Amino acid sequence: MRHSGRVSSSKKDRRKTPPPDPAPLPSLIDAHTHLAACGGRTAEDVRAILDHAEAVGVSHVVTVADDMVDARWAVAAAHWDPRAFAAVGLHPTHAADLDDAARAELEEMVVDERVVAVGETGLDYYWTTRSDDCADPATQRDAFAWHIDLAKRTGKALMIHNRDADRDLLDVLAAEGSPDTVVMHCFSGDRRIAAECVDRNYYLSFSGTVTFNNSDELRAAADITPAERMLVETDAPFLTPHPYRGQPNQSYCLPYTARALASVKGLDDEEMAAVLTANTRRAYAVTLR
Ligand SMILES: [Zn+2]
Ligand SMILES: [Zn+2]
């Protein structure tokens, strides 16, 4: 996710206040976060973020790159701490950076044993009209096709970013042919899109948006998604779950969203957590230490 914009000074105070710790819910995996953007610059920073997460039951995280600098950093972070895995790729907004050198470097990085997914890649039509440095749709589509092929060649999961591009995104995946494992990160579609993803055996990864007051359709989409196809993520530092929307998000906030999913699915919190974690391990083919 990419967010920007000015905020009023009263909102600024709230933006700096971290949400309280949720009651622990073992043993969850944050399927998509951005540790560097959460303030994790050094190995010590990363350890502190992951210690905090572990204290409420979030045992592992997948830290996701959105540009080349971030990709190098994500691989390094995954080697610093056994609780972190990495995903590498160019965010669709940065698709224009995918030159020969970037391709060669990503090919090398993705085979690293700590890298569990290719991405985040996909289509983002929100920023194309709002940011001058966002890649145009044709460039995004070409880069997306390259990442799809990379996932197929390496057997790693494909981590999809989709913003305001449901139909084109599913059409590109159908035209190129989906890899074995596709994760729809921060799933934001309606019931129809959810049903199509389930039909294709994709995983739908739900973020804090599923807790928002105005997300009835997204909760309906979660309701028709079999529990076995669901993952849970923070996309931190963005998309902090209700009622802390707008405050800084980190992996320790994951239990709030996992509990919201349990409530949608009518499952016990612990039962939901166990299913989500089993799904995440299967999707990313991770062996946990
Ligand atoms: Zn994203
Ligand atoms: Zn993200």
PDB file of N, CA, C and O and ligand atoms in Angstrom, residues 1 32 91 120 161 185 235, ligand 1:
ATOM      1  N   MET A   1       0.850  -1.190   0.000  1.00  0.00           N
ATOM      2  CA  MET A   1       0.000   0.000   0.000  1.00  0.00           C
ATOM      3  C   MET A   1       0.886   1.240   0.000  1.00  0.00           C
ATOM      4  O   MET A   1       1.939   1.246   0.619  1.00  0.00           O
ATOM      5  N   HIS A  32       1.862 -10.248   5.517  1.00  0.00           N
ATOM      6  CA  HIS A  32       2.323  -9.129   4.674  1.00  0.00           C
ATOM      7  C   HIS A  32       2.518  -7.892   5.538  1.00  0.00           C
ATOM      8  O   HIS A  32       1.556  -7.318   6.035  1.00  0.00           O
ATOM      9  N   HIS A  91       6.820  -3.004  -6.611  1.00  0.00           N
ATOM     10  CA  HIS A  91       5.436  -2.565  -6.482  1.00  0.00           C
ATOM     11  C   HIS A  91       4.981  -1.999  -7.834  1.00  0.00           C
ATOM     12  O   HIS A  91       5.771  -1.343  -8.522  1.00  0.00           O
ATOM     13  N   GLU A 120       5.692  -7.245  -3.667  1.00  0.00           N
ATOM     14  CA  GLU A 120       4.353  -7.196  -4.168  1.00  0.00           C
ATOM     15  C   GLU A 120       4.315  -6.648  -5.580  1.00  0.00           C
ATOM     16  O   GLU A 120       4.951  -5.656  -5.898  1.00  0.00           O
ATOM     17  N   HIS A 161      -0.561  -7.215  -5.357  1.00  0.00           N
ATOM     18  CA  HIS A 161      -1.120  -5.927  -4.930  1.00  0.00           C
ATOM     19  C   HIS A 161      -2.138  -5.506  -5.984  1.00  0.00           C
ATOM     20  O   HIS A 161      -1.834  -5.465  -7.166  1.00  0.00           O
ATOM     21  N   HIS A 185      -2.980 -10.049  -1.643  1.00  0.00           N
ATOM     22  CA  HIS A 185      -2.694  -9.296  -0.417  1.00  0.00           C
ATOM     23  C   HIS A 185      -3.681  -8.155  -0.267  1.00  0.00           C
ATOM     24  O   HIS A 185      -4.110  -7.552  -1.248  1.00  0.00           O
ATOM     25  N   ASP A 235      -0.230  -5.351   6.712  1.00  0.00           N
ATOM     26  CA  ASP A 235       0.224  -4.329   5.755  1.00  0.00           C
ATOM     27  C   ASP A 235       0.762  -3.117   6.520  1.00  0.00           C
ATOM     28  O   ASP A 235       0.680  -1.981   6.034  1.00  0.00           O
TER      29      ASP A 235
HETATM   30 ZN    ZN B   1       0.068  -3.497  -1.416  1.00  0.00          ZN
END
